[in-house]
Amino acid sequence: MTLGKPVTKAVIPAAGLGTRFLPATKAMPKEMLPVVDRPAIQYVVEEAVRAGLTDLLMITGRQKRALEDHFDREPHLERTLELKGDLDRLDAVRHASRLGPLHYVRQGDPKGLGHAVLCARQHVGDEPFAVLLGDDLIDERDELLSTMIEVQARTGGSVIALIEVDPTEISAYGCADVSPVEGQDHVRVNCLVEKPSIADAPSNLAVIGRYVLHPAVFDVLEETRPGRGGEIQLTDALQTLASSDCEGGGVYGVVFKGRRYDTGDKLSYLKAVISIASERVEFGEELKAWMKAFVS
Ligand code: G1P
């Protein structure tokens, strides 16, 4: 019986090849691309920690060693900074290694997001767990993951995060058809489609990269055949769970209205860096003034 077990585990898929950022990602994982002064993946790990998740599992692959190094101690660098009295930087360097414990599993073949989640099965066991995708950054001032964890505890099913997008953008996302649930701030998911065309999309509600899943998803993923792009899609497994009455069946959605930044492609990555940088106290105002002058 898994209902009522607290969510303590986060799964962070980070095995993707990062082809959209080549050649920058030829020898460096895309998750290490800096967003101002922290790698994108650190924002995601920090979000999981803020939501109270204490056991973090990263799904990595070939050429991803920089991720493990980033979240590990770096005694030589720490000693150098300490001797110089550069305590702010020392703190920043140590902070990344204190977010853990982080665990790592390798996804040998990049067979899709559903397959990456399946690689977490042994570590997660029979408990509900969160999945955080690195391409989506959620502004730390806005609440999402804790709300999703509460909804999972209330419903006993799986929970996805949704945003409203312009209908022309829906083909870049999983798309959900939902119904309101009386007296609740979450919705019930009736059906999910991975990256539909505008014509086939059941709504303009797009799935973003935060999930709180019932472990029943693992059995479903084992049976899920390759879908869109020849990959095992998490969306397809959730579609099966949405219409299932078995234990762990039922998918619910939290519609997020806060600030979300997409670092998944070059243009949206640049927008994310600029939005986040323009809110930094040290130079945000100066940057905004410069941007105004630059565009005029
Ligand atoms: C994945 C999911 C998709 C979701 C998206 C959110 O797609 O398959 O359903 O909408 O993440 O970022 P990807 O962007 O990895 O192709």
PDB file of N, CA and C and ligand atoms in Angstrom, residues 113 133 136 173-174 194-195 207-209 211 233 235, ligand 1:
ATOM      1  N   LEU A 113      12.365   9.456 -22.437  1.00  0.00           N
ATOM      2  CA  LEU A 113      12.119   9.884 -21.057  1.00  0.00           C
ATOM      3  C   LEU A 113      11.488   8.766 -20.219  1.00  0.00           C
ATOM      4  N   LEU A 133      12.571  17.629 -14.781  1.00  0.00           N
ATOM      5  CA  LEU A 133      13.351  17.699 -16.022  1.00  0.00           C
ATOM      6  C   LEU A 133      14.176  18.985 -16.043  1.00  0.00           C
ATOM      7  N   ASP A 136      13.323  22.680 -17.780  1.00  0.00           N
ATOM      8  CA  ASP A 136      12.354  23.621 -17.210  1.00  0.00           C
ATOM      9  C   ASP A 136      12.894  24.170 -15.903  1.00  0.00           C
ATOM     10  N   TYR A 173       5.092  19.964 -26.830  1.00  0.00           N
ATOM     11  CA  TYR A 173       4.842  19.461 -25.468  1.00  0.00           C
ATOM     12  C   TYR A 173       3.912  18.247 -25.480  1.00  0.00           C
ATOM     13  N   GLY A 174       3.856  17.579 -24.321  1.00  0.00           N
ATOM     14  CA  GLY A 174       2.730  16.692 -24.062  1.00  0.00           C
ATOM     15  C   GLY A 174       1.518  17.584 -23.825  1.00  0.00           C
ATOM     16  N   GLU A 194       1.308  12.982 -26.616  1.00  0.00           N
ATOM     17  CA  GLU A 194       2.666  13.528 -26.704  1.00  0.00           C
ATOM     18  C   GLU A 194       2.834  14.307 -28.008  1.00  0.00           C
ATOM     19  N   LYS A 195       3.166  15.565 -27.873  1.00  0.00           N
ATOM     20  CA  LYS A 195       3.506  16.451 -28.996  1.00  0.00           C
ATOM     21  C   LYS A 195       2.530  16.343 -30.174  1.00  0.00           C
ATOM     22  N   VAL A 207       2.152  19.966 -20.874  1.00  0.00           N
ATOM     23  CA  VAL A 207       2.833  19.309 -19.753  1.00  0.00           C
ATOM     24  C   VAL A 207       4.221  19.924 -19.618  1.00  0.00           C
ATOM     25  N   ILE A 208       4.561  20.387 -18.409  1.00  0.00           N
ATOM     26  CA  ILE A 208       5.944  20.852 -18.200  1.00  0.00           C
ATOM     27  C   ILE A 208       6.683  19.846 -17.328  1.00  0.00           C
ATOM     28  N   GLY A 209       7.968  20.041 -17.196  1.00  0.00           N
ATOM     29  CA  GLY A 209       8.823  18.989 -16.651  1.00  0.00           C
ATOM     30  C   GLY A 209       8.844  18.805 -15.147  1.00  0.00           C
ATOM     31  N   TYR A 211       6.782  16.206 -12.324  1.00  0.00           N
ATOM     32  CA  TYR A 211       5.827  15.113 -12.147  1.00  0.00           C
ATOM     33  C   TYR A 211       5.963  14.605 -10.714  1.00  0.00           C
ATOM     34  N   GLN A 233       7.800   6.863 -24.213  1.00  0.00           N
ATOM     35  CA  GLN A 233       7.341   8.174 -23.740  1.00  0.00           C
ATOM     36  C   GLN A 233       6.661   8.055 -22.378  1.00  0.00           C
ATOM     37  N   THR A 235       4.696  10.274 -21.267  1.00  0.00           N
ATOM     38  CA  THR A 235       3.322  10.718 -21.533  1.00  0.00           C
ATOM     39  C   THR A 235       2.420   9.530 -21.872  1.00  0.00           C
TER      40      THR A 235
HETATM   41  C1  G1P B   1       9.325  16.099 -22.454  1.00  0.00           C
HETATM   42  C2  G1P B   1       7.973  15.359 -22.410  1.00  0.00           C
HETATM   43  C3  G1P B   1       6.859  16.298 -22.834  1.00  0.00           C
HETATM   44  C4  G1P B   1       6.875  17.546 -21.968  1.00  0.00           C
HETATM   45  C5  G1P B   1       8.261  18.216 -22.011  1.00  0.00           C
HETATM   46  C6  G1P B   1       8.329  19.351 -21.004  1.00  0.00           C
HETATM   47  O1  G1P B   1       9.622  16.389 -23.799  1.00  0.00           O
HETATM   48  O2  G1P B   1       8.043  14.215 -23.242  1.00  0.00           O
HETATM   49  O3  G1P B   1       5.620  15.650 -22.695  1.00  0.00           O
HETATM   50  O4  G1P B   1       5.898  18.443 -22.442  1.00  0.00           O
HETATM   51  O5  G1P B   1       9.289  17.275 -21.673  1.00  0.00           O
HETATM   52  O6  G1P B   1       9.554  20.024 -21.048  1.00  0.00           O
HETATM   53  P1  G1P B   1      11.083  16.867 -24.319  1.00  0.00           P
HETATM   54  O7  G1P B   1      11.067  18.362 -24.185  1.00  0.00           O
HETATM   55  O8  G1P B   1      12.080  16.216 -23.423  1.00  0.00           O
HETATM   56  O9  G1P B   1      11.157  16.427 -25.737  1.00  0.00           O
END
